[in-house]
mmCIF file of C-alpha atoms in Angstrom:
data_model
loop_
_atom_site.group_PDB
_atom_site.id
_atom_site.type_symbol
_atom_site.label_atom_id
_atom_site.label_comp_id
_atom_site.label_asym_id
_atom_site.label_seq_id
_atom_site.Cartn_x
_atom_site.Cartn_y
_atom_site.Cartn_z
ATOM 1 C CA UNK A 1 168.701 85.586 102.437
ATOM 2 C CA UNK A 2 169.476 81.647 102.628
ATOM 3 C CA UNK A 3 167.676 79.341 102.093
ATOM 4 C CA UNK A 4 167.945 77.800 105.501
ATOM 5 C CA UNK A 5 167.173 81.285 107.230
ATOM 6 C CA UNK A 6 163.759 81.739 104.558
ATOM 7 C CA UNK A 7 162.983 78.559 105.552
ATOM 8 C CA UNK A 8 163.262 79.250 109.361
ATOM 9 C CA UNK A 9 161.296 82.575 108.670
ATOM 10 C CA UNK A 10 157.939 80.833 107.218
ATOM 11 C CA UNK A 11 157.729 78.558 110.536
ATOM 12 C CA UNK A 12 155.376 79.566 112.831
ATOM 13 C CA UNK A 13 157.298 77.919 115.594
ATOM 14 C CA UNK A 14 161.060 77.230 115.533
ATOM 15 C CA UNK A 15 162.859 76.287 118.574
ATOM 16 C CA UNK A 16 166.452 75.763 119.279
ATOM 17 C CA UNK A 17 168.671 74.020 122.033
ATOM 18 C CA UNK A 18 165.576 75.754 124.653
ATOM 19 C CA UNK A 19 167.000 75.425 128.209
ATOM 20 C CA UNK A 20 165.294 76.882 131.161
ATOM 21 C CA UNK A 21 166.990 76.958 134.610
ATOM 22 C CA UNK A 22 164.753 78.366 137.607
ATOM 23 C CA UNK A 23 166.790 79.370 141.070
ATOM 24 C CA UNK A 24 164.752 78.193 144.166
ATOM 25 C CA UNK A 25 164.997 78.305 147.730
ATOM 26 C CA UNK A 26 165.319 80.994 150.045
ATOM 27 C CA UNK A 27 168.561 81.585 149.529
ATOM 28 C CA UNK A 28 167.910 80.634 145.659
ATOM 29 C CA UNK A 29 170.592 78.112 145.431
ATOM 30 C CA UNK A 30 169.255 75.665 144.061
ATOM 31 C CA UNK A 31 168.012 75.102 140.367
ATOM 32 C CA UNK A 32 165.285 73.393 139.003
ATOM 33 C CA UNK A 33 165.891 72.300 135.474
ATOM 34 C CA UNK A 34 162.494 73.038 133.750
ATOM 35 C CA UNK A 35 163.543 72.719 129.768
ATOM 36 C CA UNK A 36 166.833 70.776 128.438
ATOM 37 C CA UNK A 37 167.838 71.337 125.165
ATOM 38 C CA UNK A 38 164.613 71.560 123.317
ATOM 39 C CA UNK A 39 164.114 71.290 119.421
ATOM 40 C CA UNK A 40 161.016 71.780 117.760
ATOM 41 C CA UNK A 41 159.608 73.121 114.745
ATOM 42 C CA UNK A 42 155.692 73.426 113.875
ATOM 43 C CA UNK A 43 154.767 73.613 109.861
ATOM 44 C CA UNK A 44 152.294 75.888 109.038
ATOM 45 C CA UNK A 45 148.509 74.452 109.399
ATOM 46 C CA UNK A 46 149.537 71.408 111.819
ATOM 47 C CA UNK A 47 147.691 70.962 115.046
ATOM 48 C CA UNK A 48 150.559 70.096 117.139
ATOM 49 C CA UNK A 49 150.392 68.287 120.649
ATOM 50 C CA UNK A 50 152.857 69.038 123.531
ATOM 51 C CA UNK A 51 152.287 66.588 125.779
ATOM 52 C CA UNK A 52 153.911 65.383 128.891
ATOM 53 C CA UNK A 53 152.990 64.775 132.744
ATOM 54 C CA UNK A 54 152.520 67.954 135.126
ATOM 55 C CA UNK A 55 155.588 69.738 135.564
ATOM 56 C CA UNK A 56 157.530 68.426 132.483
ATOM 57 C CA UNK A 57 158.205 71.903 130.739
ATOM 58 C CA UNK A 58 155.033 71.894 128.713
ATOM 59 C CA UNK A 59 153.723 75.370 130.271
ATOM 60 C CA UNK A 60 157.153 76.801 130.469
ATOM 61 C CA UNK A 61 157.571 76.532 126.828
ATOM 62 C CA UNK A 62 154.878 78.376 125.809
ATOM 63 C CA UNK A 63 155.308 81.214 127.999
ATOM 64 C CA UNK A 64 158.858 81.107 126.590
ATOM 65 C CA UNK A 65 157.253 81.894 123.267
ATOM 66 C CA UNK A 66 154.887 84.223 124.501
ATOM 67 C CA UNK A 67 157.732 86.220 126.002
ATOM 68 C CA UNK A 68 156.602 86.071 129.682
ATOM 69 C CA UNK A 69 159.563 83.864 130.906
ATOM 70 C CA UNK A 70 163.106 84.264 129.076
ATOM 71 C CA UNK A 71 164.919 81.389 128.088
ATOM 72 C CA UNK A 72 168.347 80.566 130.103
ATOM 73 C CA UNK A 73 170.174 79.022 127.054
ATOM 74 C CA UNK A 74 168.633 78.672 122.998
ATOM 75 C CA UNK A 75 166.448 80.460 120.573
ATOM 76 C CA UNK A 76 162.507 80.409 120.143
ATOM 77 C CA UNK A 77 161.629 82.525 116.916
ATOM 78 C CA UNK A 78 157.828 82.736 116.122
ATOM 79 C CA UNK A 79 157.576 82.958 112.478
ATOM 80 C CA UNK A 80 161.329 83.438 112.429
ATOM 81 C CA UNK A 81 161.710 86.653 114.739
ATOM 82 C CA UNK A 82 161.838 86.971 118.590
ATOM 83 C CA UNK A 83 158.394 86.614 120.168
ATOM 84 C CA UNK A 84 158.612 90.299 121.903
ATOM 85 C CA UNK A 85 157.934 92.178 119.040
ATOM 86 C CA UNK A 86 154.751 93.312 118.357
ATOM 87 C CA UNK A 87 154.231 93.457 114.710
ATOM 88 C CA UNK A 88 154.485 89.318 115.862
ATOM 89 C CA UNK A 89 152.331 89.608 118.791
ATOM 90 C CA UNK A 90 149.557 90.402 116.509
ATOM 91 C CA UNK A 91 149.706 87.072 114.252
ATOM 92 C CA UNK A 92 149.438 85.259 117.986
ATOM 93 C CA UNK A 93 146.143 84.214 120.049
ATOM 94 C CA UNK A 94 147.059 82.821 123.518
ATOM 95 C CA UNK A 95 144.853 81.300 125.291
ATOM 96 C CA UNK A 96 146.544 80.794 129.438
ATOM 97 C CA UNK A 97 146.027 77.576 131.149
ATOM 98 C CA UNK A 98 143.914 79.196 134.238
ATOM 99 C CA UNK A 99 142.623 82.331 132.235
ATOM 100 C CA UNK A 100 141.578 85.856 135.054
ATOM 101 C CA UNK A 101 139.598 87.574 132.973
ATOM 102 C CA UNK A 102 137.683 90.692 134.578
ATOM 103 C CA UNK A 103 134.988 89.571 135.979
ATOM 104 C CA UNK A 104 132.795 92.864 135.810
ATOM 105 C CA UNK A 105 133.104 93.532 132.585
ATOM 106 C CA UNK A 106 130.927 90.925 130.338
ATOM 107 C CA UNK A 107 131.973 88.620 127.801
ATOM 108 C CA UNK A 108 131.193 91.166 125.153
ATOM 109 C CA UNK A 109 133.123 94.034 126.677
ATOM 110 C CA UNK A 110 135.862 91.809 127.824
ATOM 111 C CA UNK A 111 136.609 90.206 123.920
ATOM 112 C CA UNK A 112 135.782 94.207 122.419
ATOM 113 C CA UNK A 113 138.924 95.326 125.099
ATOM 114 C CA UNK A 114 140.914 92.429 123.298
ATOM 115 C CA UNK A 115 139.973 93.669 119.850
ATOM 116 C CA UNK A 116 141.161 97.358 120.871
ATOM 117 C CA UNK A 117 144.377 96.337 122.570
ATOM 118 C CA UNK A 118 145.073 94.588 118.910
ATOM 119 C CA UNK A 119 144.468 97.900 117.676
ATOM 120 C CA UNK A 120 140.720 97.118 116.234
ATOM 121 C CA UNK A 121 137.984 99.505 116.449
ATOM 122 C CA UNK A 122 134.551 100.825 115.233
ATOM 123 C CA UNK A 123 132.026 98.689 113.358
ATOM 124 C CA UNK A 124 134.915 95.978 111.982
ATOM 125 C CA UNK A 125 135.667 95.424 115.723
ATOM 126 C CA UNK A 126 131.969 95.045 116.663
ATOM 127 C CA UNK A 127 131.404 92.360 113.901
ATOM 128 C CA UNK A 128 134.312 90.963 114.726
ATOM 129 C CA UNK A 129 133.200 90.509 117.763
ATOM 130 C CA UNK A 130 130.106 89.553 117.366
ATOM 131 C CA UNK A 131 131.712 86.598 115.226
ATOM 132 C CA UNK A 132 133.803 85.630 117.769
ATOM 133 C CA UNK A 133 131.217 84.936 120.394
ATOM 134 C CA UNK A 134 128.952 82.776 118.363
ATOM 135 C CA UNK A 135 132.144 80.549 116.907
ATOM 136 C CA UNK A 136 132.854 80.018 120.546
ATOM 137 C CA UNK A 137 128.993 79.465 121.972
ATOM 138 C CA UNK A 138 129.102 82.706 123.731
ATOM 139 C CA UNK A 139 126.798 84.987 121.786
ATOM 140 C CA UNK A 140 123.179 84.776 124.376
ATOM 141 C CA UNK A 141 125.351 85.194 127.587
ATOM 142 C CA UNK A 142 128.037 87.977 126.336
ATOM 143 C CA UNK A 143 126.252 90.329 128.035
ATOM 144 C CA UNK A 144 126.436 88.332 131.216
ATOM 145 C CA UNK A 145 129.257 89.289 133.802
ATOM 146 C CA UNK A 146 131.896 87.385 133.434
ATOM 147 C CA UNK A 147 131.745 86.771 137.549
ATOM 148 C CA UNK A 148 128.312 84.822 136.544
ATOM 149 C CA UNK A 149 130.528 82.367 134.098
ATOM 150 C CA UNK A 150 130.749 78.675 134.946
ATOM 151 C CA UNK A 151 134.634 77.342 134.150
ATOM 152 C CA UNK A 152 133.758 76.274 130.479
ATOM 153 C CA UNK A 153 132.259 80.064 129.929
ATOM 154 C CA UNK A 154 135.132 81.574 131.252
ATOM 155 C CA UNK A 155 137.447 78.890 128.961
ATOM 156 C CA UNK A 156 135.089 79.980 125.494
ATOM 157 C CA UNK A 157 135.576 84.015 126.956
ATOM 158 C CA UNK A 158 139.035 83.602 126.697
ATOM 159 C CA UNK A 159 139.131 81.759 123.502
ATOM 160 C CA UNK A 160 137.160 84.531 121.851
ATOM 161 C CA UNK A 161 139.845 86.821 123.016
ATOM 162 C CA UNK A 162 142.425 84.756 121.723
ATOM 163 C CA UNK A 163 140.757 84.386 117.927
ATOM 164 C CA UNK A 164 139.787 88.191 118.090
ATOM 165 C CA UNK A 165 142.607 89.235 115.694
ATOM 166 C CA UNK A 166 142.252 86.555 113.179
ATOM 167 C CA UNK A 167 145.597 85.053 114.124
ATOM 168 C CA UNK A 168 147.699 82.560 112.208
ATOM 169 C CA UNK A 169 148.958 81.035 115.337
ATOM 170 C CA UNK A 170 147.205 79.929 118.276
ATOM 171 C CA UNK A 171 148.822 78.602 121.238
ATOM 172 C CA UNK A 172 146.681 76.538 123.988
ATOM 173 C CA UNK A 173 147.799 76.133 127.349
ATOM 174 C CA UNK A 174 145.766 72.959 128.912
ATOM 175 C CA UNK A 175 142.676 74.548 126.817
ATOM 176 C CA UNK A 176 139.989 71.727 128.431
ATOM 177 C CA UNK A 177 141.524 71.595 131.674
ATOM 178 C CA UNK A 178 138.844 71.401 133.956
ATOM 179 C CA UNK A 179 135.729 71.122 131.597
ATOM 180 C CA UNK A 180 133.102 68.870 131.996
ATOM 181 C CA UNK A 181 132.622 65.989 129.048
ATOM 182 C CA UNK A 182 130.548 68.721 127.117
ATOM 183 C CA UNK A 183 132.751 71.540 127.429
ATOM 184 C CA UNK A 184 135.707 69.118 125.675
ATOM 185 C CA UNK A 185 133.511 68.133 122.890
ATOM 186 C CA UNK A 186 132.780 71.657 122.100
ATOM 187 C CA UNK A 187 136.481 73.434 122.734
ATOM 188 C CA UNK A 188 137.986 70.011 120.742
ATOM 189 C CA UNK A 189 135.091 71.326 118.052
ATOM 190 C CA UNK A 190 136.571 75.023 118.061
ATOM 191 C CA UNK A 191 140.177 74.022 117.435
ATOM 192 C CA UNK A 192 139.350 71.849 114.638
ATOM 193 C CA UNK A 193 137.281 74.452 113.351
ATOM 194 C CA UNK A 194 140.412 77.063 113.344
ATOM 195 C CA UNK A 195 142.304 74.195 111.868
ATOM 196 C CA UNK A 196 140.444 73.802 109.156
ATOM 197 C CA UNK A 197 140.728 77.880 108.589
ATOM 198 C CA UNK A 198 144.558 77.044 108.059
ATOM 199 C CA UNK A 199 145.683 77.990 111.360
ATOM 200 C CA UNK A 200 148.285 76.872 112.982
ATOM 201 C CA UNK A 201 147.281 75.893 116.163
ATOM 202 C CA UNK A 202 150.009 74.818 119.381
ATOM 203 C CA UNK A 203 148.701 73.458 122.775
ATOM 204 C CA UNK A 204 149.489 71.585 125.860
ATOM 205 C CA UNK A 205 148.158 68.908 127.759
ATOM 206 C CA UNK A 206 148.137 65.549 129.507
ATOM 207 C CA UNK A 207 144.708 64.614 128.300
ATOM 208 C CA UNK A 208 146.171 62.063 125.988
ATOM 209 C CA UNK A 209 142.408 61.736 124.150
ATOM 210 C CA UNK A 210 142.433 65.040 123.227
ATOM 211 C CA UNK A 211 145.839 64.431 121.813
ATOM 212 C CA UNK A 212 144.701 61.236 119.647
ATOM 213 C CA UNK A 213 141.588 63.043 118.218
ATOM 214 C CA UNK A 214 143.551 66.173 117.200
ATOM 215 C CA UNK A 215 146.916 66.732 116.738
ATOM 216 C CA UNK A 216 148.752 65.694 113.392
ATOM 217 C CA UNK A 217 151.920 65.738 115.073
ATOM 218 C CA UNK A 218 153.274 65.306 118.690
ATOM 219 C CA UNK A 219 156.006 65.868 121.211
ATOM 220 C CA UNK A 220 156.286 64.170 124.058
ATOM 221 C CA UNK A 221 158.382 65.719 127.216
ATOM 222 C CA UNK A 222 159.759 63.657 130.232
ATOM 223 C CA UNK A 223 161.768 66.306 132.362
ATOM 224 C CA UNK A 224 162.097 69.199 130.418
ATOM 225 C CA UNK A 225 163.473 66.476 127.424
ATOM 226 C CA UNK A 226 162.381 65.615 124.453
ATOM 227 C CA UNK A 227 161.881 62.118 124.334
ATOM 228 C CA UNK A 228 159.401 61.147 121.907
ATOM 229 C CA UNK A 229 158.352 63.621 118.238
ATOM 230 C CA UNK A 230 156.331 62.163 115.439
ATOM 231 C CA UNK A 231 152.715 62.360 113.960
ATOM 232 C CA UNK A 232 150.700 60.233 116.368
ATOM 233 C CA UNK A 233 150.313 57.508 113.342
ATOM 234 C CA UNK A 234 153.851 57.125 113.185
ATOM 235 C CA UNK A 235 153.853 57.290 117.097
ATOM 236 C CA UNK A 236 151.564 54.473 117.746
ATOM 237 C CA UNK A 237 152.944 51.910 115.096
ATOM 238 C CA UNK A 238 156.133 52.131 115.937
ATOM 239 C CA UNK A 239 155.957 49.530 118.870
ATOM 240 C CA UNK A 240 155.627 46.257 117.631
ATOM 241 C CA UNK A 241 152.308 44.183 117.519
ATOM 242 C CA UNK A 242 150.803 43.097 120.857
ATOM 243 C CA UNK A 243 147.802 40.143 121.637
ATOM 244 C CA UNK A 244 145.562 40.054 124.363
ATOM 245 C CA UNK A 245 144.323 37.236 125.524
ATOM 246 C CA UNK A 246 141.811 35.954 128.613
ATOM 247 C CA UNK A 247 142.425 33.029 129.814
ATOM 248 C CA UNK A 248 140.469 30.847 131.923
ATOM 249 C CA UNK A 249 140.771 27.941 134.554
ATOM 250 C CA UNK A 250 144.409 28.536 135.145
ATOM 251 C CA UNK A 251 145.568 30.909 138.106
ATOM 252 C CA UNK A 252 147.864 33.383 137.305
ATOM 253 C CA UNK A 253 151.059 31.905 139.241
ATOM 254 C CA UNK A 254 151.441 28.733 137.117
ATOM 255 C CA UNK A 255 150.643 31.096 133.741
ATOM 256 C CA UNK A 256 153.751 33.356 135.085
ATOM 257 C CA UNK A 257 155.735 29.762 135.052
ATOM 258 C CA UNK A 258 155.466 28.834 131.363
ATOM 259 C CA UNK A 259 158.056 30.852 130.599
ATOM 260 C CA UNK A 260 156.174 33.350 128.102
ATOM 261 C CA UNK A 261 157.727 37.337 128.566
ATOM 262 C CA UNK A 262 154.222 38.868 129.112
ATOM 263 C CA UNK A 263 153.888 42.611 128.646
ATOM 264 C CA UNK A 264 150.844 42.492 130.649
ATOM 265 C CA UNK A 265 149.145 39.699 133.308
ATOM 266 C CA UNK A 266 146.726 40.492 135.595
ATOM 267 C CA UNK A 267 143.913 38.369 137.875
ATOM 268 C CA UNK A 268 140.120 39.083 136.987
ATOM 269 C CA UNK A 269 138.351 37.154 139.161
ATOM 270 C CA UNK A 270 138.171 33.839 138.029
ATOM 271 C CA UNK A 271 139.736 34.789 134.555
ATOM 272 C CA UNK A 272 143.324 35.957 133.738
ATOM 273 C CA UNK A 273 144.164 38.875 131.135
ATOM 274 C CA UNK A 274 147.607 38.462 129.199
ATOM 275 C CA UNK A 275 149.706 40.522 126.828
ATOM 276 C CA UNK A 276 152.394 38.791 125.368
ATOM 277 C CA UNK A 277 154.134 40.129 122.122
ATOM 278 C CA UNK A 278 152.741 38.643 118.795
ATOM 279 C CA UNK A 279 154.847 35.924 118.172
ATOM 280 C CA UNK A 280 154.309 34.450 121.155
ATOM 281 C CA UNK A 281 150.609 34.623 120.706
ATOM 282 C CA UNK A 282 150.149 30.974 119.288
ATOM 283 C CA UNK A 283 153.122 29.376 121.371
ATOM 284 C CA UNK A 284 151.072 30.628 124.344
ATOM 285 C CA UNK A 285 147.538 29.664 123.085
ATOM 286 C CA UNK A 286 149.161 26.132 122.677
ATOM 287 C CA UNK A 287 150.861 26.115 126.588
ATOM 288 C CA UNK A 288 147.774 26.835 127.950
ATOM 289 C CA UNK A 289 145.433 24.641 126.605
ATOM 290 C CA UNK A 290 148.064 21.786 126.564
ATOM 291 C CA UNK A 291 147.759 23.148 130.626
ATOM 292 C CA UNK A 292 144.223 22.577 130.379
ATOM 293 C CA UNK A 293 143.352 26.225 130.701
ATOM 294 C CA UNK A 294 140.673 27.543 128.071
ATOM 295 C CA UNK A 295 141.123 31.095 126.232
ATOM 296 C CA UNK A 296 137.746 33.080 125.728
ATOM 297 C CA UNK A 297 139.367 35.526 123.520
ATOM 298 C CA UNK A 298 142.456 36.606 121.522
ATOM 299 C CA UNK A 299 143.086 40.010 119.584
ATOM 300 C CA UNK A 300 145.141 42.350 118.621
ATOM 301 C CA UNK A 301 145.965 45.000 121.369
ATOM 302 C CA UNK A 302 145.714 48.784 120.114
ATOM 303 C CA UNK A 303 149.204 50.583 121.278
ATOM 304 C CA UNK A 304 148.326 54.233 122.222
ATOM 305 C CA UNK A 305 149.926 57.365 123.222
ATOM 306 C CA UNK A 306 148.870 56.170 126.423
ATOM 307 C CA UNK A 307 151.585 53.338 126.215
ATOM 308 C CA UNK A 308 153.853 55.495 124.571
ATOM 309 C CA UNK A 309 153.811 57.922 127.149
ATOM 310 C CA UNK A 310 154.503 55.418 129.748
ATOM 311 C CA UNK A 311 157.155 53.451 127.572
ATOM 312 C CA UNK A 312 158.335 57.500 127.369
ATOM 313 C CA UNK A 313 158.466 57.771 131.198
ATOM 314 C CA UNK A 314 160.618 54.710 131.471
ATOM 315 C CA UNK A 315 163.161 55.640 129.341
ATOM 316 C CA UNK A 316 163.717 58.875 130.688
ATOM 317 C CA UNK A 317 164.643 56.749 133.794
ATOM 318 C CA UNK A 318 161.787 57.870 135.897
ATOM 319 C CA UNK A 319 162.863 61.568 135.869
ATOM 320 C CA UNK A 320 161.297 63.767 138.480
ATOM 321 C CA UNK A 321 158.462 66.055 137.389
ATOM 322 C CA UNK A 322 159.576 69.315 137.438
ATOM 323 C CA UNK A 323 163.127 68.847 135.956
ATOM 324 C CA UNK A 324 166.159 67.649 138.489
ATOM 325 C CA UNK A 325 166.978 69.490 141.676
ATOM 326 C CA UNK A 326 170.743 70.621 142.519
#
């Protein structure tokens, strides 16, 4: 074996040159372009983010990897073979973006039917089990029906499901979607808990804070394209240093005369809040009080994968969500 194929192999996640074509239509003749040449790989132990607006291929690559939709064009190996095979199905938990569990069985029964599709019985499945629930927050209401869940019960159900075979991979599809401020904290608390086990762990999202406060490296898709790939340090000081500043006493049409580039200016009431690169920070401070204007404050302005993701959008070229339609 080569080197380059054993190195392939011990990847959890290796993509290649992913496309992914849908026909639509009634007479299906058009195509929506949902993936475009994708190229990823995810190291063993990362937390890795995939994160792009609704419709930009997110969802469609992981259900590429978990073999419900086949690629039109590329590879996706999961730990180096094809995702359909079930000696690799076993090393995966998947957790679905809108999870259906059944809702009369309970919690317990529904996570014990995971553990026996796995191929998990007798008393190591019950423990198992058992373990499951409580890492989740689910042990006093597993033996609840699952049609009595609120949205962040049915979310922790599923989770359990997904974690019931100890797997070295888990993939998250939107994973707190739909969960009130509590139900974040505690699913955000769960996957950094399975981090720290050594898993690798893949999910999806547009919740950009969830992205910040987990992920040691991200991808960010516009269109089905990969437009952006880095750990989110390396992501965020990449753009060069920004000031804000709030000015006050000067409207905001003779501050847009001076001249200055601003990456931000907007009206607040009576004051004005600028963002002009840092080297124009003191020319600025100097225009406007030479103006007469007065500044109440100046500092540094934090670049985040919010801006990136915007700066992202724009030079995509303002691609549609959902890929382009012929």
């Amino acid at each position: 074996m080569s080197a380059g194929v054993s190195a392939v192999s011990s990847l959890p996640v290796s993509i290649r040159g992913l496309s992914k074509t849908y026909r639509v239509g009634f007479f299906l003749n058009k195509q929506v372009k949902a993936l475009q040449g994708l190229d990823l790989e995810i190291a063993p132990g990362q937390v890795y983010g995939l994160l792009g607006p609704n419709g930009a291929g997110k969802s469609t690559t992981i259900k590429i990897l978990m073999g419900l939709v086949r690629a039109s064009q590329g590879q996706a190996l999961l730990f180096g073979e094809p995702p359909d095979r079930p000696h690799v199905r076993r090393q995966v938990g998947f957790l679905p973006e809108n999870p259906s569990l059944y809702e009369y069985l309970t919690g317990r029964e529904f996570v014990t039917l995971a553990g026996r599709i796995f191929g998990m019985s007798g008393h190591d499945l019950d423990q198992r089990v058992e373990r499951v629930l409580g890492e989740v927050g689910m042990g006093r209401a597993s033996d609840l029906q699952i049609r009595r869940y609120s949205k962040g019960m049915v979310q922790r159900t599923a989770l359990a499901q997904a974690l019931i075979s100890g797997p070295r991979l888990l993939v998250l599809d939107e994973p707190t979607s739909g969960l009130d401020p509590l139900g974040r904290r505690q699913m955000r608390d769960i996957i950094l808990a399975e981090r720290a086990k050594g898993t690798t762990i893949l999910f999806c999202t547009h919740i950009i804070s969830d992205v910040e406060s987990l992920c040691d490296r991200v991808v960010v898709l516009v269109g089905g394209r990969r437009v952006q790939e880095g750990s989110v340090q390396e992501l965020v000081s990449a753009k060069a240093p920004s000031v804000e500043m709030v000015v006050h006493g000067l409207p905001l049409e003779q501050l847009q005369s001076l001249g200055f580039a601003y990456e931000q200016a907007q009206q607040l009431d009576s004051r004005v809040l600028l963002r002009v690169p840092d080297a124009d920070s003191h020319p600025l401070l100097q225009a406007v009080l030479n103006k007469g204007g007065r500044v109440s404050s100046v500092q540094p302005a934090r670049f985040s994968l919010e801006d990136l993701f915007l700066d992202a959008m724009k030079q995509a070229g303002g691609q549609t969500v959902g890929g382009e339609i012929q």
